[in-house]
Coordinates of C-alpha atoms in Angstrom, one line a residue:
M97 CA 0.2 0.1 0.1
H98 CA 1.1 3.4 -1.3
E99 CA 0.7 6.3 1.2
L100 CA 0.6 9.6 -1.0
S101 CA 0.3 13.0 0.3
L102 CA -2.3 15.2 -1.3
P103 CA 0.5 17.2 -3.3
E104 CA 2.3 14.0 -4.6
A105 CA -1.2 12.8 -5.7
R106 CA -1.5 16.0 -7.9
T107 CA 1.7 15.7 -9.2
I108 CA 1.6 12.4 -10.2
A109 CA -2.2 13.2 -11.8
V110 CA -0.9 16.4 -13.6
S111 CA 2.2 14.4 -15.3
A112 CA 0.0 11.7 -16.3
Q113 CA -2.2 13.9 -18.2
G114 CA 0.8 15.4 -20.1
L115 CA 0.8 18.8 -18.2
H116 CA 3.5 21.2 -17.2
L117 CA 6.3 18.6 -17.9
P118 CA 9.6 19.9 -18.5
A119 CA 10.1 18.2 -21.8
P120 CA 6.5 17.4 -23.4
E121 CA 6.1 15.8 -26.5
P122 CA 3.5 18.5 -28.1
E123 CA 2.4 16.2 -30.9
A124 CA -1.3 15.9 -31.6
L125 CA -1.4 12.2 -32.2
S126 CA 0.6 11.0 -28.9
T127 CA -0.9 13.3 -27.0
L128 CA -4.6 11.7 -28.0
R129 CA -2.8 8.4 -27.3
G130 CA -1.4 9.2 -24.1
L131 CA -4.9 10.5 -22.8
G132 CA -6.4 7.3 -24.4
C133 CA -9.4 9.8 -25.6
I134 CA -10.4 13.4 -26.1
Q135 CA -14.1 14.5 -25.6
L136 CA -15.5 16.8 -28.3
D137 CA -18.2 19.4 -27.5
T138 CA -19.6 22.0 -29.7
I139 CA -19.0 25.0 -27.7
S140 CA -16.7 27.1 -29.2
V141 CA -16.1 30.4 -27.2
V142 CA -12.1 30.5 -27.5
R143 CA -11.7 27.5 -29.8
R144 CA -13.0 23.9 -29.7
S145 CA -13.0 22.0 -26.8
H146 CA -10.8 19.1 -28.0
E147 CA -8.1 21.7 -29.3
L148 CA -8.2 23.4 -25.8
V149 CA -7.1 20.2 -24.5
Q150 CA -4.3 19.7 -26.5
L151 CA -2.9 23.3 -26.9
A152 CA -3.0 23.0 -23.0
R153 CA -0.4 20.0 -23.1
G154 CA 1.8 22.3 -26.2
V155 CA 0.5 21.0 -29.4
E156 CA 0.9 24.0 -31.9
P157 CA -2.5 25.5 -33.1
S158 CA -2.3 24.8 -36.6
A159 CA -1.7 21.0 -35.7
A160 CA -4.5 20.7 -32.8
A161 CA -6.9 21.9 -35.3
R162 CA -5.9 19.4 -38.0
L163 CA -6.2 16.3 -35.8
T164 CA -10.1 15.7 -37.1
G165 CA -9.3 16.1 -40.9
P166 CA -8.6 13.5 -43.0
S167 CA -5.7 11.5 -43.8
G168 CA -4.4 8.8 -45.8
S169 CA -4.6 6.1 -42.9
P170 CA -6.9 6.8 -40.2
V171 CA -5.2 7.3 -37.2
L172 CA -8.6 8.1 -34.7
F173 CA -12.4 7.5 -34.8
E174 CA -15.4 9.1 -33.0
Y175 CA -17.4 7.0 -30.5
W176 CA -18.8 6.9 -27.1
A177 CA -16.0 6.9 -24.3
H178 CA -16.1 9.4 -21.4
A179 CA -18.9 11.2 -23.7
A180 CA -18.5 11.7 -27.8
S181 CA -14.6 11.7 -27.9
L182 CA -11.9 11.3 -30.4
I183 CA -10.2 7.9 -29.7
P184 CA -6.7 6.5 -30.9
I185 CA -7.3 3.8 -33.8
E186 CA -5.8 0.9 -32.2
L187 CA -8.3 1.0 -29.5
W188 CA -11.3 0.0 -31.7
P189 CA -10.9 -3.5 -30.5
L190 CA -11.6 -2.3 -26.9
F191 CA -15.0 -0.9 -27.6
R192 CA -16.6 -3.9 -29.0
F193 CA -18.6 -4.7 -25.9
R194 CA -20.2 -1.4 -26.1
R195 CA -20.9 -1.9 -30.1
H196 CA -22.4 -5.3 -28.8
G197 CA -24.2 -3.7 -26.1
Y198 CA -26.1 -1.5 -28.3
R199 CA -27.2 -4.5 -30.9
T200 CA -28.4 -6.2 -28.4
R201 CA -29.8 -4.0 -25.6
G202 CA -30.6 -1.0 -28.1
W203 CA -29.8 2.6 -27.0
S204 CA -31.9 5.7 -25.5
G205 CA -32.1 7.5 -29.1
P206 CA -34.8 7.8 -30.9
P207 CA -36.6 5.0 -32.4
V208 CA -34.7 3.9 -35.4
D209 CA -36.5 3.6 -39.2
A210 CA -35.6 0.1 -40.7
A211 CA -35.9 1.4 -44.2
A212 CA -33.6 4.4 -43.5
C213 CA -31.0 2.2 -42.4
D214 CA -31.1 0.7 -45.8
H215 CA -31.0 3.6 -47.6
V216 CA -28.5 5.4 -45.9
R217 CA -26.2 1.6 -46.2
T218 CA -27.1 1.7 -49.9
V219 CA -26.0 5.2 -50.2
L220 CA -22.8 4.8 -48.2
A221 CA -22.1 1.8 -50.9
E222 CA -22.3 4.0 -53.6
R223 CA -20.8 7.1 -52.5
G224 CA -18.2 5.8 -50.0
A225 CA -18.4 8.7 -47.5
V226 CA -21.7 10.8 -46.4
T227 CA -22.5 13.5 -44.0
I228 CA -26.0 13.9 -42.7
S229 CA -26.2 16.9 -45.3
D230 CA -25.3 14.5 -48.1
V231 CA -28.7 12.1 -46.8
G232 CA -31.0 15.4 -46.4
G233 CA -30.0 16.8 -43.5
A234 CA -32.1 17.4 -40.7
Q235 CA -34.8 19.9 -39.5
G236 CA -34.9 21.9 -36.4
S237 CA -32.1 23.8 -34.7
G238 CA -29.9 22.7 -31.9
W239 CA -30.5 19.8 -29.5
E240 CA -33.8 19.2 -31.5
R241 CA -32.2 18.9 -34.8
S242 CA -33.4 15.3 -36.2
S243 CA -34.4 13.1 -39.2
V244 CA -35.0 9.4 -39.9
N245 CA -31.6 9.6 -41.9
K246 CA -29.6 10.9 -39.2
W247 CA -30.7 8.7 -36.5
A248 CA -30.2 5.7 -39.0
L249 CA -26.7 7.0 -39.7
E250 CA -26.3 7.4 -35.8
W251 CA -27.4 4.2 -34.9
L252 CA -25.1 2.2 -37.4
L253 CA -22.4 4.4 -35.7
A254 CA -23.2 3.1 -32.4
I255 CA -23.3 -0.7 -33.2
G256 CA -20.1 -0.7 -35.4
D257 CA -21.5 -1.2 -39.2
V258 CA -20.4 2.5 -39.8
A259 CA -17.3 4.6 -38.6
C260 CA -16.1 8.1 -38.3
V261 CA -12.7 8.8 -39.2
H262 CA -12.7 12.4 -39.6
R263 CA -15.1 15.2 -39.9
R264 CA -15.8 17.7 -43.2
G265 CA -16.0 21.0 -41.3
W266 CA -17.8 20.6 -38.1
Q267 CA -19.7 17.6 -39.9
R268 CA -19.2 13.8 -38.9
V269 CA -18.3 11.6 -42.1
Y270 CA -19.6 8.2 -42.2
Q271 CA -18.3 5.5 -43.8
L272 CA -19.1 1.8 -43.9
T273 CA -16.4 0.4 -41.1
E274 CA -14.9 -2.6 -43.6
T275 CA -13.8 0.5 -45.7
V276 CA -11.8 2.6 -42.8
I277 CA -11.4 0.3 -40.2
P278 CA -8.1 -2.1 -40.5
Q279 CA -8.6 -5.4 -40.5
E280 CA -6.8 -6.7 -38.0
L281 CA -8.6 -4.2 -35.6
R282 CA -12.0 -5.6 -36.8
D283 CA -10.9 -9.2 -36.5
Q284 CA -10.5 -9.1 -32.9
T285 CA -13.2 -10.6 -30.7
L286 CA -12.4 -9.7 -27.2
S287 CA -15.0 -10.4 -24.6
S288 CA -16.6 -8.1 -23.0
A289 CA -14.4 -8.7 -19.6
E290 CA -11.4 -8.3 -21.8
C291 CA -12.5 -5.0 -23.1
V292 CA -13.3 -3.4 -19.7
R293 CA -10.0 -4.7 -18.1
A294 CA -7.8 -3.3 -21.2
L295 CA -10.2 0.2 -21.0
A296 CA -9.5 0.3 -17.2
A297 CA -5.3 0.1 -17.8
V298 CA -5.7 2.5 -20.2
A299 CA -7.5 4.9 -17.9
L300 CA -5.4 4.5 -14.8
R301 CA -2.4 5.5 -17.4
A302 CA -3.9 8.5 -17.8
L303 CA -5.2 9.3 -14.9
G304 CA -1.9 8.1 -12.8
V305 CA -3.7 8.1 -9.5
A306 CA -7.6 7.3 -9.1
T307 CA -10.1 5.3 -7.4
A308 CA -12.6 2.3 -9.0
G309 CA -14.8 5.0 -9.4
D310 CA -12.8 7.5 -11.3
V311 CA -11.4 4.8 -13.7
A312 CA -14.5 3.8 -14.6
D313 CA -15.9 7.2 -15.3
Y314 CA -12.8 8.0 -17.7
F315 CA -14.7 5.6 -20.4
R316 CA -18.1 5.3 -18.7
L317 CA -17.6 1.5 -17.7
P318 CA -19.7 -0.3 -15.0
V319 CA -17.9 0.4 -11.4
K320 CA -18.7 -3.0 -10.1
Q321 CA -16.9 -4.3 -12.9
V322 CA -13.9 -2.1 -12.5
A323 CA -13.6 -2.6 -8.9
L324 CA -13.3 -6.1 -9.6
V325 CA -10.4 -5.9 -12.0
M326 CA -8.2 -3.3 -10.4
D327 CA -5.8 -5.8 -8.8
E328 CA -5.4 -7.6 -12.1
L329 CA -3.9 -4.4 -14.2
D330 CA -0.4 -5.2 -14.4
E331 CA 0.4 -1.7 -13.6
A332 CA -1.8 -1.3 -10.7
E333 CA -0.6 -0.5 -6.9
P334 CA -2.8 -0.1 -4.0
A335 CA -2.6 3.2 -3.0
Q336 CA -4.1 5.6 0.1
V337 CA -4.4 8.9 -0.8
E338 CA -4.2 12.1 1.9
G339 CA -8.2 12.8 2.3
W340 CA -9.7 10.3 0.3
P341 CA -12.0 8.3 1.9
E342 CA -11.8 5.6 -0.7
P343 CA -9.3 3.2 -1.5
A344 CA -7.2 3.7 -4.5
W345 CA -4.6 2.6 -7.1
V346 CA -1.5 4.3 -8.7
C347 CA 0.1 3.5 -12.2
R348 CA 3.3 1.9 -11.2
P349 CA 5.4 3.9 -13.5
Q350 CA 3.9 7.1 -12.5
L351 CA 5.2 6.4 -8.7
H352 CA 8.8 8.2 -9.4
T353 CA 7.1 11.2 -10.9
T354 CA 8.7 14.8 -9.8
A355 CA 9.2 16.6 -12.8
V356 CA 6.1 19.2 -13.0
I357 CA 7.3 22.8 -13.6
K358 CA 5.4 24.5 -10.5
D359 CA 5.5 28.1 -12.2
L360 CA 3.5 27.4 -15.4
T361 CA 0.0 28.5 -15.5
T362 CA -2.5 27.1 -18.0
P363 CA -6.4 27.3 -18.6
L364 CA -8.3 24.4 -19.3
S365 CA -11.3 23.4 -20.8
P366 CA -14.1 22.3 -18.8
F367 CA -13.9 19.2 -20.8
D368 CA -10.4 18.3 -19.9
S369 CA -9.7 14.8 -18.9
L370 CA -7.8 15.8 -16.0
I371 CA -11.1 17.9 -14.2
W372 CA -14.2 16.2 -16.3
H373 CA -14.8 14.0 -13.5
R374 CA -16.0 16.4 -11.0
P375 CA -15.8 14.4 -7.6
R376 CA -12.4 13.7 -8.5
M377 CA -11.0 17.0 -9.1
Q378 CA -12.7 18.4 -5.8
R379 CA -10.8 15.6 -3.8
L380 CA -7.8 16.3 -5.8
F381 CA -7.8 20.4 -6.1
G382 CA -10.1 21.1 -3.3
V383 CA -12.4 22.9 -5.4
E384 CA -15.8 22.3 -7.2
Y385 CA -16.6 23.4 -10.5
L386 CA -20.3 23.7 -12.3
L387 CA -20.3 24.6 -16.1
E388 CA -22.5 27.7 -16.2
A389 CA -23.1 27.6 -20.1
Y390 CA -26.8 26.1 -19.5
K391 CA -27.8 28.4 -16.8
P392 CA -29.6 32.1 -17.6
A393 CA -27.0 34.3 -18.2
R394 CA -28.3 36.4 -14.6
T395 CA -27.4 33.5 -12.3
R396 CA -24.0 32.9 -13.5
Q397 CA -21.5 33.6 -11.0
C398 CA -18.4 33.2 -13.6
G399 CA -19.7 33.2 -17.0
Y400 CA -20.9 31.1 -19.8
F401 CA -17.7 28.5 -20.4
G402 CA -15.6 29.6 -17.2
M403 CA -12.2 27.4 -17.6
P404 CA -10.4 26.2 -14.7
V405 CA -6.8 27.6 -14.2
L406 CA -4.1 25.3 -13.6
S407 CA -1.0 26.7 -11.9
G408 CA 1.6 24.0 -11.5
T409 CA -0.2 21.6 -9.8
E410 CA -3.2 23.6 -8.6
I411 CA -6.4 25.0 -9.4
T412 CA -5.9 28.6 -8.9
G413 CA -9.2 30.2 -10.2
R414 CA -11.1 30.3 -13.4
I415 CA -11.8 32.7 -16.2
A416 CA -14.5 33.3 -18.6
V417 CA -13.6 34.6 -22.2
R418 CA -15.1 35.1 -25.0
I419 CA -13.1 35.7 -28.5
S420 CA -14.7 37.0 -31.8
K421 CA -13.3 38.5 -34.6
G422 CA -9.9 39.1 -33.1
Q423 CA -11.7 40.8 -29.9
A424 CA -11.4 39.4 -26.4
Q425 CA -14.0 40.0 -23.8
V426 CA -13.6 38.7 -20.3
E427 CA -16.9 37.8 -18.7
G428 CA -16.0 36.9 -15.4
Y429 CA -13.4 35.2 -13.4
Q430 CA -13.1 33.7 -9.9
V431 CA -9.7 33.4 -7.5
A432 CA -9.9 30.7 -5.3
D433 CA -8.7 31.3 -1.6
G434 CA -5.2 31.8 -0.8
H435 CA -3.8 31.7 -4.6
D436 CA -2.2 34.7 -6.7
P437 CA -4.6 36.5 -8.7
E438 CA -2.1 37.4 -11.4
R439 CA -2.4 33.5 -12.5
L440 CA -5.6 34.9 -14.2
Q441 CA -4.0 37.1 -16.5
T442 CA -1.3 34.8 -17.3
A443 CA -4.4 32.5 -18.4
L444 CA -6.0 35.4 -20.2
Q445 CA -2.8 36.2 -22.2
T446 CA -2.6 32.5 -23.2
L447 CA -6.3 32.4 -24.0
C448 CA -5.9 35.2 -26.0
E449 CA -3.2 33.8 -28.3
W450 CA -4.9 30.5 -28.7
G451 CA -8.1 32.6 -30.0
G452 CA -6.5 34.6 -32.3
A453 CA -7.2 37.8 -30.1
R454 CA -5.5 40.9 -31.6
D455 CA -5.0 42.3 -28.0
V456 CA -5.4 41.4 -24.1
P457 CA -8.2 43.3 -22.7
V458 CA -7.0 45.1 -19.3
F459 CA -8.5 44.0 -16.2
S460 CA -7.8 44.0 -12.7
P461 CA -7.5 40.5 -11.0
H462 CA -6.3 42.2 -7.5
A463 CA -10.1 43.5 -7.7
Q464 CA -12.6 41.9 -5.8
P465 CA -13.4 38.9 -8.2
T466 CA -16.7 38.5 -9.6
G467 CA -18.8 35.7 -7.9
A468 CA -17.4 33.6 -5.3
A469 CA -14.2 31.7 -5.3
S470 CA -14.5 28.0 -5.4

């Protein structure tokens, strides 16, 4: 049993996520492989969330944007991991259990029209690749956009008959799986138990230190099944983290991690895998976080897309910024108790660089912050 102080656990967690390393590997594909998946989201007030995740780890802005573009040989696919996510292509076999589950038990989405499935299969066979616009588009707006062909494509994606390995603009490009997923990956028929065990190992490696619940949340795996396999993972060793009520596991290669640059400050997407599981964020960093994008503007304490600010291995506050047409606007900010407000100014400058703002707004983080510090 390894006994870890909270600062030691933070260092392990931040390092495992590829953040604030003295010698990072700022390449988009290696970042994706290190994390196991990168969550997608439609919100874009600075950059798309999956780009923010890569930028936070040192990937060049142009490379971060290209990761979802077409290539001669697919290096990733989109599927349901933590949520809708980019996933390294080599992990395709590990999601067989989820594809099989949809096929045998159905899904929570709208009813699927069998004739529409036949239709989109025919179109795919003829054209090779389609977007939803290519099969008639969808009616409505926002979350209510719908059509029988859209849900047919999404259903076929869920069960694995169709795959998405790149986008056209912000639209998924759907292709028959046998045309884009290498046969050696399609031929691997892992059992559900093998899939869960392998994904738990990927998750622990990416988290560094975690409870069974934290590991399960990473790829939205059944907690009870994950708890049963933790002791079987080659790199997992039992640990007790200061202040954590539940037992934890630490990834053995991360035990000797000491190299995290303490004076670096980085804004994080709210969907960054370091902090996307809010209970673990609270245990690790002592802060609570609520994304306020879906709250009425008048009730927000910070702003629409408040981004937590990581300084060294601590969350020192958050800042909400909008960048449009080269102009940046600070909607709000919060400074965590006991931390230097100037860290937020550093984060703001970084966000302006990422978002292509011509000037950095002048604001005073030393003044009374908006909202209450978390």
